mmCIF file of C-alpha atoms in Angstrom:
data_model
loop_
_atom_site.group_PDB
_atom_site.id
_atom_site.type_symbol
_atom_site.label_atom_id
_atom_site.label_comp_id
_atom_site.label_asym_id
_atom_site.label_seq_id
_atom_site.Cartn_x
_atom_site.Cartn_y
_atom_site.Cartn_z
ATOM 1 C CA GLY A 27 108.820 83.535 87.134
ATOM 2 C CA ALA A 28 112.292 83.372 88.581
ATOM 3 C CA PHE A 29 113.759 81.230 85.791
ATOM 4 C CA HIS A 30 116.183 81.927 82.968
ATOM 5 C CA ARG A 31 115.598 78.867 80.772
ATOM 6 C CA ALA A 32 112.515 77.052 79.520
ATOM 7 C CA PHE A 33 113.272 73.482 78.492
ATOM 8 C CA GLN A 34 111.467 72.294 75.380
ATOM 9 C CA GLN A 35 109.826 68.881 75.337
ATOM 10 C CA ARG A 36 111.895 68.123 72.252
ATOM 11 C CA GLY A 37 115.125 70.004 71.698
ATOM 12 C CA ALA A 38 117.238 72.610 73.416
ATOM 13 C CA ALA A 39 116.444 75.043 76.194
ATOM 14 C CA LEU A 40 115.105 78.499 75.395
ATOM 15 C CA GLN A 41 117.032 81.302 77.117
ATOM 16 C CA SER A 42 114.403 83.658 78.514
ATOM 17 C CA PRO A 43 114.359 85.951 81.543
ATOM 18 C CA GLY A 44 111.350 84.848 83.583
ATOM 19 C CA LEU A 45 108.663 85.169 80.929
ATOM 20 C CA VAL A 46 107.700 82.714 78.174
ATOM 21 C CA ALA A 47 104.566 81.865 76.212
ATOM 22 C CA TRP A 48 103.398 78.395 75.205
ATOM 23 C CA ASP A 49 102.733 77.887 71.497
ATOM 24 C CA ALA A 50 100.136 75.112 71.429
ATOM 25 C CA GLY A 51 100.508 74.594 67.665
ATOM 26 C CA SER A 52 104.215 73.795 67.764
ATOM 27 C CA GLU A 53 104.200 72.623 71.403
ATOM 28 C CA THR A 54 107.163 74.843 72.230
ATOM 29 C CA TRP A 55 108.038 77.707 74.556
ATOM 30 C CA GLU A 56 108.635 81.111 72.962
ATOM 31 C CA ARG A 57 110.060 84.410 74.209
ATOM 32 C CA VAL A 58 107.644 87.293 74.753
ATOM 33 C CA GLY A 59 109.091 90.322 72.994
ATOM 34 C CA ALA A 60 112.707 91.391 73.012
ATOM 35 C CA ALA A 61 112.957 92.854 76.523
ATOM 36 C CA SER A 62 115.768 91.505 78.663
ATOM 37 C CA LEU A 63 114.541 91.380 82.255
ATOM 38 C CA LEU A 64 116.708 91.222 85.361
ATOM 39 C CA GLY A 65 114.670 89.884 88.291
ATOM 40 C CA SER A 66 111.405 87.968 88.367
ATOM 41 C CA VAL A 67 107.872 88.254 86.995
ATOM 42 C CA HIS A 68 105.226 87.598 89.686
ATOM 43 C CA SER A 69 101.974 88.181 87.817
ATOM 44 C CA ALA A 70 100.454 88.683 84.378
ATOM 45 C CA VAL A 71 97.066 89.514 82.900
ATOM 46 C CA ALA A 72 95.751 90.076 79.369
ATOM 47 C CA LEU A 73 93.512 92.990 78.446
ATOM 48 C CA GLY A 74 92.469 93.343 74.816
ATOM 49 C CA SER A 75 95.494 92.550 72.672
ATOM 50 C CA SER A 76 98.001 93.524 75.394
ATOM 51 C CA LEU A 77 99.816 91.490 78.040
ATOM 52 C CA TYR A 78 100.598 93.251 81.328
ATOM 53 C CA ILE A 79 103.279 91.900 83.666
ATOM 54 C CA GLY A 80 104.293 92.801 87.190
ATOM 55 C CA GLY A 81 107.040 91.714 89.530
ATOM 56 C CA GLN A 82 110.394 92.720 90.884
ATOM 57 C CA PHE A 83 112.418 93.329 87.754
ATOM 58 C CA ARG A 84 114.058 95.953 85.652
ATOM 59 C CA ASP A 85 114.729 95.932 81.971
ATOM 60 C CA VAL A 86 118.346 96.000 80.902
ATOM 61 C CA SER A 87 117.462 96.733 77.267
ATOM 62 C CA ALA A 88 116.341 100.118 75.913
ATOM 63 C CA VAL A 89 112.672 99.886 76.999
ATOM 64 C CA GLY A 90 113.165 100.849 80.654
ATOM 65 C CA LEU A 91 110.677 98.486 82.338
ATOM 66 C CA SER A 92 110.641 98.689 86.147
ATOM 67 C CA GLY A 93 108.329 96.331 88.027
ATOM 68 C CA VAL A 94 105.477 96.636 85.523
ATOM 69 C CA GLY A 95 105.146 96.644 81.732
ATOM 70 C CA ARG A 96 102.778 96.208 78.793
ATOM 71 C CA PHE A 97 103.456 94.115 75.685
ATOM 72 C CA ASN A 98 101.201 94.958 72.706
ATOM 73 C CA GLY A 99 102.219 91.956 70.601
ATOM 74 C CA SER A 100 105.255 93.592 69.037
ATOM 75 C CA HIS A 101 106.655 96.179 71.472
ATOM 76 C CA TRP A 102 107.054 96.722 75.224
ATOM 77 C CA ASP A 103 105.821 99.912 76.949
ATOM 78 C CA ASN A 104 107.233 101.020 80.322
ATOM 79 C CA MET A 105 103.891 102.556 81.366
ATOM 80 C CA GLN A 106 105.276 105.945 82.448
ATOM 81 C CA GLY A 107 108.403 104.502 84.054
ATOM 82 C CA GLY A 108 106.943 101.760 86.231
ATOM 83 C CA VAL A 109 107.044 101.349 90.011
ATOM 84 C CA ALA A 110 109.349 103.011 92.529
ATOM 85 C CA SER A 111 111.049 101.203 95.406
ATOM 86 C CA GLY A 112 109.259 97.899 95.623
ATOM 87 C CA ARG A 113 107.582 95.235 93.576
ATOM 88 C CA VAL A 114 104.269 94.301 91.986
ATOM 89 C CA ASN A 115 102.861 91.059 93.406
ATOM 90 C CA ALA A 116 99.488 91.030 91.647
ATOM 91 C CA ILE A 117 97.735 92.397 88.565
ATOM 92 C CA ALA A 118 94.026 92.315 87.804
ATOM 93 C CA ARG A 119 91.784 93.943 85.241
ATOM 94 C CA SER A 120 88.637 95.878 85.996
ATOM 95 C CA LEU A 121 86.592 96.717 82.909
ATOM 96 C CA ASP A 122 89.167 98.484 80.684
ATOM 97 C CA GLU A 123 91.672 99.330 83.440
ATOM 98 C CA ILE A 124 94.578 97.491 85.049
ATOM 99 C CA ILE A 125 95.033 97.394 88.825
ATOM 100 C CA ILE A 126 98.385 96.542 90.390
ATOM 101 C CA GLY A 127 99.147 95.708 94.011
ATOM 102 C CA GLY A 128 102.352 95.002 95.870
ATOM 103 C CA SER A 129 104.901 96.679 98.116
ATOM 104 C CA PHE A 130 105.713 99.813 96.091
ATOM 105 C CA SER A 131 105.637 103.463 97.183
ATOM 106 C CA GLY A 132 105.065 105.075 93.803
ATOM 107 C CA VAL A 133 104.249 104.422 90.171
ATOM 108 C CA GLY A 134 104.643 106.459 87.010
ATOM 109 C CA GLY A 135 106.503 109.188 88.872
ATOM 110 C CA GLY A 136 103.688 109.788 91.373
ATOM 111 C CA ALA A 137 102.906 108.595 94.889
ATOM 112 C CA ALA A 138 100.858 105.390 95.162
ATOM 113 C CA ARG A 139 101.197 103.171 98.210
ATOM 114 C CA ARG A 140 100.816 99.482 97.425
ATOM 115 C CA ILE A 141 97.871 99.795 95.005
ATOM 116 C CA ALA A 142 97.240 101.779 91.809
ATOM 117 C CA ARG A 143 95.212 101.668 88.610
ATOM 118 C CA TRP A 144 96.212 102.296 84.984
ATOM 119 C CA ASP A 145 93.545 103.859 82.747
ATOM 120 C CA GLY A 146 95.439 103.175 79.520
ATOM 121 C CA ARG A 147 97.275 106.520 79.576
ATOM 122 C CA ARG A 148 98.350 107.216 83.160
ATOM 123 C CA TRP A 149 98.482 105.897 86.733
ATOM 124 C CA HIS A 150 96.073 106.790 89.545
ATOM 125 C CA ALA A 151 96.554 106.203 93.275
ATOM 126 C CA MET A 152 93.763 104.244 94.970
ATOM 127 C CA GLY A 153 94.236 105.283 98.591
ATOM 128 C CA VAL A 154 96.716 103.777 101.027
ATOM 129 C CA LEU A 155 96.859 100.216 102.323
ATOM 130 C CA ASN A 156 98.711 99.473 105.564
ATOM 131 C CA GLY A 157 100.201 96.195 104.319
ATOM 132 C CA ASP A 158 101.516 94.626 101.138
ATOM 133 C CA VAL A 159 99.063 93.418 98.488
ATOM 134 C CA LEU A 160 99.627 89.744 97.696
ATOM 135 C CA ALA A 161 96.671 88.996 95.398
ATOM 136 C CA LEU A 162 93.933 90.753 93.427
ATOM 137 C CA ALA A 163 90.794 89.402 91.758
#
């Protein structure tokens, strides 16, 4: 999201840059990893034990996230450097791959206009769309 604090039902606010997880056992908000994002998270999807996020953000810590990232439960991965010039509006999973859509012109150092897929190791372009992707299913 585009927030910087998550207010607990009981207690103080949690400082977090646009991404929190709800702990149902303790009924509290918790940070997701140690990344420090500047910008906003627009979408998220889980695949296996990983959480993938997309949006218009960059990471101001040492990870180097840019518009897209993967959290494996303990560490963030920048997925080959993320997106170039634009944002990720939507993320979906298809079998064991992740598909992202948005307004970007490249991902992972290669050309990909508005839509791309991640096979777990690298990015693949999926053709060209003549308008921004706003949702995926």
